[in-house]
């Protein structure tokens, strides 16, 4: 889940948060969910070729999925800890922010970003993507949006409001998660339009769900952007409180996801 900005703020300016996920890359890679295969297949089938650039590749979660689908993937990642982990998993990675990355005149059939494009300047990022995409190539940005069931959200929210009041999980349970992402989706679409070299973006949603046990949910919580920089004593309180809430639910819960993809096609001559 992105660390959503306060009104009037933009996530890509919060570099200290953007580059905090590498504090525990092994946990991040182990616990962060992959992306729907239907979405991966849709993107790959629409590309003119199989050369993919993965922006903000992290540990390589989506890069490995695209590689398994027959693509050659180059990652761009600003955090050296995440980049090193991805390389150890067999991915080629350049260390840089996307805006400052030197393409070396390389071109690609797709530029993808999995739960990462909100850390990129939406206007400069779309322009940079246009520079490195072949005509007909795709810019595909996508995010996991999950909506905690109301009873789960209330139980979790009580813990967060006490220990980590700035967390997205502290919001009242009647707030739709998708609404919190709308500013990010709008900024992404506007940046694509403003680039002038990428066609009008379309939005697609892929629904799925996952059952989390107590241990599985607590294992991934420290990878969330709202908690990566939380003091250890406060994090321990969050984990204890959330763990107790899950125990009261019977030790597990079902979490509905929607993976939202914003996709546009590179137009014009190289």
mmCIF file of C-alpha atoms in Angstrom:
data_model
loop_
_atom_site.group_PDB
_atom_site.id
_atom_site.type_symbol
_atom_site.label_atom_id
_atom_site.label_comp_id
_atom_site.label_asym_id
_atom_site.label_seq_id
_atom_site.Cartn_x
_atom_site.Cartn_y
_atom_site.Cartn_z
ATOM 1 C CA UNK A 1 0.000 0.000 0.000
ATOM 2 C CA UNK A 2 1.480 3.387 -0.908
ATOM 3 C CA UNK A 3 2.197 5.830 1.864
ATOM 4 C CA UNK A 4 -0.410 8.348 0.817
ATOM 5 C CA UNK A 5 0.505 12.027 1.069
ATOM 6 C CA UNK A 6 -1.359 14.617 3.051
ATOM 7 C CA UNK A 7 -3.556 16.957 0.985
ATOM 8 C CA UNK A 8 -1.423 19.141 -1.258
ATOM 9 C CA UNK A 9 1.679 16.931 -0.945
ATOM 10 C CA UNK A 10 3.230 14.732 -3.626
ATOM 11 C CA UNK A 11 4.714 11.312 -2.809
ATOM 12 C CA UNK A 12 7.666 11.544 -5.206
ATOM 13 C CA UNK A 13 9.160 14.371 -3.134
ATOM 14 C CA UNK A 14 9.343 12.163 -0.037
ATOM 15 C CA UNK A 15 12.614 10.445 -0.889
ATOM 16 C CA UNK A 16 13.300 9.407 2.716
ATOM 17 C CA UNK A 17 10.159 7.277 2.614
ATOM 18 C CA UNK A 18 10.652 6.104 -0.964
ATOM 19 C CA UNK A 19 14.079 4.728 -0.093
ATOM 20 C CA UNK A 20 13.158 3.259 3.291
ATOM 21 C CA UNK A 21 11.857 -0.075 2.013
ATOM 22 C CA UNK A 22 15.359 -1.541 1.671
ATOM 23 C CA UNK A 23 15.736 -1.768 5.435
ATOM 24 C CA UNK A 24 14.770 -5.454 5.136
ATOM 25 C CA UNK A 25 14.717 -6.531 1.484
ATOM 26 C CA UNK A 26 14.434 -10.225 2.341
ATOM 27 C CA UNK A 27 11.212 -9.642 4.264
ATOM 28 C CA UNK A 28 9.914 -7.317 1.539
ATOM 29 C CA UNK A 29 10.479 -9.914 -1.164
ATOM 30 C CA UNK A 30 9.081 -12.727 0.945
ATOM 31 C CA UNK A 31 5.859 -11.010 1.928
ATOM 32 C CA UNK A 32 4.861 -8.592 -0.828
ATOM 33 C CA UNK A 33 2.245 -10.183 -3.118
ATOM 34 C CA UNK A 34 2.824 -10.683 -6.798
ATOM 35 C CA UNK A 35 0.568 -9.339 -9.535
ATOM 36 C CA UNK A 36 -2.375 -11.037 -11.279
ATOM 37 C CA UNK A 37 -1.191 -13.236 -14.103
ATOM 38 C CA UNK A 38 -4.054 -11.962 -16.260
ATOM 39 C CA UNK A 39 -2.650 -8.445 -16.011
ATOM 40 C CA UNK A 40 0.892 -9.568 -16.820
ATOM 41 C CA UNK A 41 -0.362 -11.541 -19.829
ATOM 42 C CA UNK A 42 -2.431 -8.577 -21.058
ATOM 43 C CA UNK A 43 0.569 -6.232 -20.952
ATOM 44 C CA UNK A 44 2.965 -8.722 -22.570
ATOM 45 C CA UNK A 45 0.538 -9.601 -25.375
ATOM 46 C CA UNK A 46 0.030 -5.910 -26.218
ATOM 47 C CA UNK A 47 3.749 -5.115 -26.451
ATOM 48 C CA UNK A 48 5.540 -4.972 -29.827
ATOM 49 C CA UNK A 49 8.417 -6.990 -28.345
ATOM 50 C CA UNK A 50 9.740 -8.464 -25.113
ATOM 51 C CA UNK A 51 12.252 -5.866 -23.838
ATOM 52 C CA UNK A 52 10.925 -4.497 -20.529
ATOM 53 C CA UNK A 53 12.192 -1.717 -18.266
ATOM 54 C CA UNK A 54 10.997 -2.050 -14.660
ATOM 55 C CA UNK A 55 10.979 1.332 -12.866
ATOM 56 C CA UNK A 56 11.443 1.107 -9.102
ATOM 57 C CA UNK A 57 11.943 -2.635 -9.429
ATOM 58 C CA UNK A 58 12.640 -3.123 -5.719
ATOM 59 C CA UNK A 59 13.568 -6.736 -5.061
ATOM 60 C CA UNK A 60 12.244 -7.804 -8.462
ATOM 61 C CA UNK A 61 8.767 -9.108 -7.582
ATOM 62 C CA UNK A 62 7.066 -8.082 -10.848
ATOM 63 C CA UNK A 63 10.285 -8.313 -12.867
ATOM 64 C CA UNK A 64 10.473 -12.045 -12.209
ATOM 65 C CA UNK A 65 6.854 -12.440 -13.319
ATOM 66 C CA UNK A 66 7.517 -10.641 -16.601
ATOM 67 C CA UNK A 67 10.707 -12.632 -17.100
ATOM 68 C CA UNK A 68 8.740 -15.859 -16.581
ATOM 69 C CA UNK A 69 6.336 -14.616 -19.283
ATOM 70 C CA UNK A 70 9.203 -14.515 -21.780
ATOM 71 C CA UNK A 71 10.499 -10.963 -21.351
ATOM 72 C CA UNK A 72 14.010 -9.629 -20.918
ATOM 73 C CA UNK A 73 13.860 -7.226 -17.978
ATOM 74 C CA UNK A 74 16.148 -4.399 -16.865
ATOM 75 C CA UNK A 75 15.398 -2.872 -13.492
ATOM 76 C CA UNK A 76 15.997 0.700 -12.333
ATOM 77 C CA UNK A 77 16.119 1.065 -8.550
ATOM 78 C CA UNK A 78 17.467 3.932 -6.384
ATOM 79 C CA UNK A 79 17.966 1.887 -3.193
ATOM 80 C CA UNK A 80 21.249 -0.079 -3.346
ATOM 81 C CA UNK A 81 19.988 -2.620 -0.807
ATOM 82 C CA UNK A 82 16.984 -3.482 -2.930
ATOM 83 C CA UNK A 83 19.045 -3.437 -6.123
ATOM 84 C CA UNK A 84 21.612 -5.805 -4.619
ATOM 85 C CA UNK A 85 18.898 -8.241 -3.568
ATOM 86 C CA UNK A 86 17.350 -8.183 -7.054
ATOM 87 C CA UNK A 87 20.751 -8.841 -8.641
ATOM 88 C CA UNK A 88 21.236 -11.826 -6.344
ATOM 89 C CA UNK A 89 17.956 -13.145 -7.712
ATOM 90 C CA UNK A 90 19.310 -12.878 -11.259
ATOM 91 C CA UNK A 91 17.943 -9.498 -12.364
ATOM 92 C CA UNK A 92 20.027 -6.850 -14.127
ATOM 93 C CA UNK A 93 19.600 -3.560 -12.269
ATOM 94 C CA UNK A 94 20.818 0.024 -12.762
ATOM 95 C CA UNK A 95 20.967 2.058 -9.545
ATOM 96 C CA UNK A 96 19.298 5.441 -10.067
ATOM 97 C CA UNK A 97 16.068 7.328 -9.736
ATOM 98 C CA UNK A 98 14.200 7.006 -13.007
ATOM 99 C CA UNK A 99 14.294 10.739 -13.649
ATOM 100 C CA UNK A 100 18.127 10.760 -13.409
ATOM 101 C CA UNK A 101 18.736 7.373 -15.049
ATOM 102 C CA UNK A 102 20.950 7.272 -18.149
ATOM 103 C CA UNK A 103 19.320 5.045 -20.755
ATOM 104 C CA UNK A 104 22.502 4.743 -22.826
ATOM 105 C CA UNK A 105 20.286 4.981 -25.929
ATOM 106 C CA UNK A 106 18.586 1.711 -25.040
ATOM 107 C CA UNK A 107 14.958 1.310 -26.098
ATOM 108 C CA UNK A 108 12.206 -0.913 -24.724
ATOM 109 C CA UNK A 109 8.880 -2.406 -25.662
ATOM 110 C CA UNK A 110 7.370 -1.700 -22.250
ATOM 111 C CA UNK A 111 8.114 0.489 -19.257
ATOM 112 C CA UNK A 112 6.423 -0.968 -16.180
ATOM 113 C CA UNK A 113 6.183 0.133 -12.549
ATOM 114 C CA UNK A 114 4.676 -2.072 -9.851
ATOM 115 C CA UNK A 115 3.451 -0.056 -6.834
ATOM 116 C CA UNK A 116 6.276 2.393 -7.508
ATOM 117 C CA UNK A 117 5.215 5.099 -9.988
ATOM 118 C CA UNK A 118 3.931 7.363 -7.178
ATOM 119 C CA UNK A 119 7.607 7.782 -6.194
ATOM 120 C CA UNK A 120 8.371 9.144 -9.697
ATOM 121 C CA UNK A 121 7.637 12.693 -10.820
ATOM 122 C CA UNK A 122 4.533 11.979 -12.956
ATOM 123 C CA UNK A 123 5.360 14.511 -15.678
ATOM 124 C CA UNK A 124 9.123 13.934 -15.905
ATOM 125 C CA UNK A 125 8.589 10.194 -15.568
ATOM 126 C CA UNK A 126 6.122 9.988 -18.444
ATOM 127 C CA UNK A 127 8.422 12.087 -20.638
ATOM 128 C CA UNK A 128 11.377 9.824 -19.775
ATOM 129 C CA UNK A 129 9.312 6.730 -20.542
ATOM 130 C CA UNK A 130 8.383 8.184 -23.928
ATOM 131 C CA UNK A 131 12.079 8.707 -24.690
ATOM 132 C CA UNK A 132 12.965 5.048 -24.153
ATOM 133 C CA UNK A 133 9.863 3.368 -25.598
ATOM 134 C CA UNK A 134 9.590 2.146 -29.155
ATOM 135 C CA UNK A 135 6.535 3.406 -31.051
ATOM 136 C CA UNK A 136 3.719 1.119 -30.023
ATOM 137 C CA UNK A 137 5.433 0.307 -26.745
ATOM 138 C CA UNK A 138 3.512 0.456 -23.488
ATOM 139 C CA UNK A 139 3.845 2.492 -20.328
ATOM 140 C CA UNK A 140 2.140 0.292 -17.716
ATOM 141 C CA UNK A 141 1.900 1.431 -14.117
ATOM 142 C CA UNK A 142 -0.005 -0.645 -11.560
ATOM 143 C CA UNK A 143 -0.822 -0.778 -7.874
ATOM 144 C CA UNK A 144 -2.385 -3.159 -5.376
ATOM 145 C CA UNK A 145 -5.392 -1.606 -3.655
ATOM 146 C CA UNK A 146 -6.744 -3.577 -0.732
ATOM 147 C CA UNK A 147 -9.875 -2.905 1.250
ATOM 148 C CA UNK A 148 -9.842 -4.254 4.775
ATOM 149 C CA UNK A 149 -13.238 -5.711 5.787
ATOM 150 C CA UNK A 150 -15.028 -3.320 8.144
ATOM 151 C CA UNK A 151 -14.565 -5.381 11.292
ATOM 152 C CA UNK A 152 -10.912 -5.993 10.479
ATOM 153 C CA UNK A 153 -10.346 -2.307 9.696
ATOM 154 C CA UNK A 154 -11.915 -1.218 12.981
ATOM 155 C CA UNK A 155 -9.817 -3.634 15.007
ATOM 156 C CA UNK A 156 -6.626 -2.626 13.232
ATOM 157 C CA UNK A 157 -7.502 1.068 13.219
ATOM 158 C CA UNK A 158 -7.851 1.158 16.991
ATOM 159 C CA UNK A 159 -4.260 -0.044 17.301
ATOM 160 C CA UNK A 160 -2.901 2.389 14.727
ATOM 161 C CA UNK A 161 -4.739 5.387 16.104
ATOM 162 C CA UNK A 162 -3.048 4.744 19.431
ATOM 163 C CA UNK A 163 0.463 3.864 18.262
ATOM 164 C CA UNK A 164 0.897 5.206 14.694
ATOM 165 C CA UNK A 165 -1.787 7.857 14.086
ATOM 166 C CA UNK A 166 -0.255 8.962 10.767
ATOM 167 C CA UNK A 167 -0.624 5.514 9.212
ATOM 168 C CA UNK A 168 -3.096 4.935 6.348
ATOM 169 C CA UNK A 169 -4.478 2.084 8.472
ATOM 170 C CA UNK A 170 -5.644 4.587 11.095
ATOM 171 C CA UNK A 171 -8.375 5.902 8.786
ATOM 172 C CA UNK A 172 -11.992 5.217 9.754
ATOM 173 C CA UNK A 173 -13.229 1.868 8.373
ATOM 174 C CA UNK A 174 -15.886 3.534 6.181
ATOM 175 C CA UNK A 175 -13.208 5.200 4.010
ATOM 176 C CA UNK A 176 -12.864 3.374 0.678
ATOM 177 C CA UNK A 177 -9.255 2.430 -0.001
ATOM 178 C CA UNK A 178 -9.693 3.150 -3.702
ATOM 179 C CA UNK A 179 -10.579 6.766 -2.917
ATOM 180 C CA UNK A 180 -7.213 7.227 -1.235
ATOM 181 C CA UNK A 181 -5.438 6.165 -4.412
ATOM 182 C CA UNK A 182 -7.410 8.414 -6.734
ATOM 183 C CA UNK A 183 -4.988 11.378 -6.463
ATOM 184 C CA UNK A 184 -2.130 9.056 -7.448
ATOM 185 C CA UNK A 185 -4.064 7.647 -10.412
ATOM 186 C CA UNK A 186 -5.098 11.137 -11.536
ATOM 187 C CA UNK A 187 -1.531 12.482 -11.303
ATOM 188 C CA UNK A 188 -0.270 9.477 -13.286
ATOM 189 C CA UNK A 189 -2.854 9.937 -16.051
ATOM 190 C CA UNK A 190 -2.287 13.704 -16.198
ATOM 191 C CA UNK A 191 1.479 13.235 -16.445
ATOM 192 C CA UNK A 192 1.033 10.807 -19.320
ATOM 193 C CA UNK A 193 -1.205 13.242 -21.182
ATOM 194 C CA UNK A 194 1.175 16.134 -20.543
ATOM 195 C CA UNK A 195 4.108 14.222 -22.051
ATOM 196 C CA UNK A 196 2.606 14.684 -25.509
ATOM 197 C CA UNK A 197 4.239 11.508 -26.804
ATOM 198 C CA UNK A 198 2.114 8.848 -25.155
ATOM 199 C CA UNK A 199 -1.492 8.144 -26.017
ATOM 200 C CA UNK A 200 -4.449 8.606 -23.723
ATOM 201 C CA UNK A 201 -4.184 6.302 -20.697
ATOM 202 C CA UNK A 202 -6.751 3.631 -19.871
ATOM 203 C CA UNK A 203 -7.474 2.153 -16.449
ATOM 204 C CA UNK A 204 -8.194 -1.520 -15.739
ATOM 205 C CA UNK A 205 -8.921 -3.358 -12.512
ATOM 206 C CA UNK A 206 -8.118 -6.974 -11.623
ATOM 207 C CA UNK A 207 -9.898 -8.333 -8.554
ATOM 208 C CA UNK A 208 -8.588 -11.155 -6.398
ATOM 209 C CA UNK A 209 -8.298 -12.072 -2.729
ATOM 210 C CA UNK A 210 -5.919 -13.677 -0.298
ATOM 211 C CA UNK A 211 -6.368 -15.328 3.074
ATOM 212 C CA UNK A 212 -3.816 -14.084 5.612
ATOM 213 C CA UNK A 213 -2.927 -15.966 8.763
ATOM 214 C CA UNK A 214 -1.837 -13.990 11.802
ATOM 215 C CA UNK A 215 1.844 -14.751 11.172
ATOM 216 C CA UNK A 216 1.644 -13.900 7.463
ATOM 217 C CA UNK A 217 0.034 -10.507 8.086
ATOM 218 C CA UNK A 218 2.444 -9.583 10.868
ATOM 219 C CA UNK A 219 5.385 -10.665 8.723
ATOM 220 C CA UNK A 220 4.549 -8.172 5.960
ATOM 221 C CA UNK A 221 3.439 -5.242 8.129
ATOM 222 C CA UNK A 222 6.961 -3.850 8.723
ATOM 223 C CA UNK A 223 7.392 -3.484 4.935
ATOM 224 C CA UNK A 224 4.564 -0.921 4.697
ATOM 225 C CA UNK A 225 5.718 2.631 4.034
ATOM 226 C CA UNK A 226 3.958 3.969 7.110
ATOM 227 C CA UNK A 227 5.928 1.597 9.359
ATOM 228 C CA UNK A 228 9.391 1.258 7.805
ATOM 229 C CA UNK A 229 10.681 4.200 9.859
ATOM 230 C CA UNK A 230 8.625 3.609 13.001
ATOM 231 C CA UNK A 231 10.729 3.189 16.191
ATOM 232 C CA UNK A 232 11.106 -0.450 17.176
ATOM 233 C CA UNK A 233 9.154 -0.095 20.425
ATOM 234 C CA UNK A 234 6.200 1.466 18.585
ATOM 235 C CA UNK A 235 6.389 -1.189 15.866
ATOM 236 C CA UNK A 236 6.315 -3.890 18.533
ATOM 237 C CA UNK A 237 3.136 -2.349 19.967
ATOM 238 C CA UNK A 238 1.528 -2.321 16.515
ATOM 239 C CA UNK A 239 2.408 -5.956 15.906
ATOM 240 C CA UNK A 240 1.159 -7.008 19.331
ATOM 241 C CA UNK A 241 -2.122 -5.127 18.977
ATOM 242 C CA UNK A 242 -2.811 -6.252 15.423
ATOM 243 C CA UNK A 243 -1.840 -9.814 16.307
ATOM 244 C CA UNK A 244 -4.331 -9.828 19.179
ATOM 245 C CA UNK A 245 -7.033 -8.495 16.846
ATOM 246 C CA UNK A 246 -6.401 -11.316 14.355
ATOM 247 C CA UNK A 247 -6.429 -13.871 17.172
ATOM 248 C CA UNK A 248 -9.870 -12.591 18.129
ATOM 249 C CA UNK A 249 -11.022 -13.196 14.521
ATOM 250 C CA UNK A 250 -9.958 -16.827 14.693
ATOM 251 C CA UNK A 251 -6.365 -16.411 13.573
ATOM 252 C CA UNK A 252 -6.895 -15.380 9.943
ATOM 253 C CA UNK A 253 -8.922 -13.131 7.644
ATOM 254 C CA UNK A 254 -9.678 -12.731 3.937
ATOM 255 C CA UNK A 255 -8.361 -9.610 2.240
ATOM 256 C CA UNK A 256 -9.932 -8.476 -1.073
ATOM 257 C CA UNK A 257 -7.516 -6.851 -3.526
ATOM 258 C CA UNK A 258 -7.964 -4.877 -6.713
ATOM 259 C CA UNK A 259 -4.845 -4.413 -8.804
ATOM 260 C CA UNK A 260 -5.344 -1.210 -10.784
ATOM 261 C CA UNK A 261 -3.341 -0.725 -13.986
ATOM 262 C CA UNK A 262 -2.975 2.543 -15.904
ATOM 263 C CA UNK A 263 -1.670 1.782 -19.382
ATOM 264 C CA UNK A 264 -0.826 3.977 -22.357
ATOM 265 C CA UNK A 265 0.785 3.397 -25.746
ATOM 266 C CA UNK A 266 3.807 5.289 -27.092
ATOM 267 C CA UNK A 267 2.841 7.226 -30.199
ATOM 268 C CA UNK A 268 4.774 8.849 -33.035
ATOM 269 C CA UNK A 269 8.306 8.354 -34.346
ATOM 270 C CA UNK A 270 11.287 7.417 -32.147
#
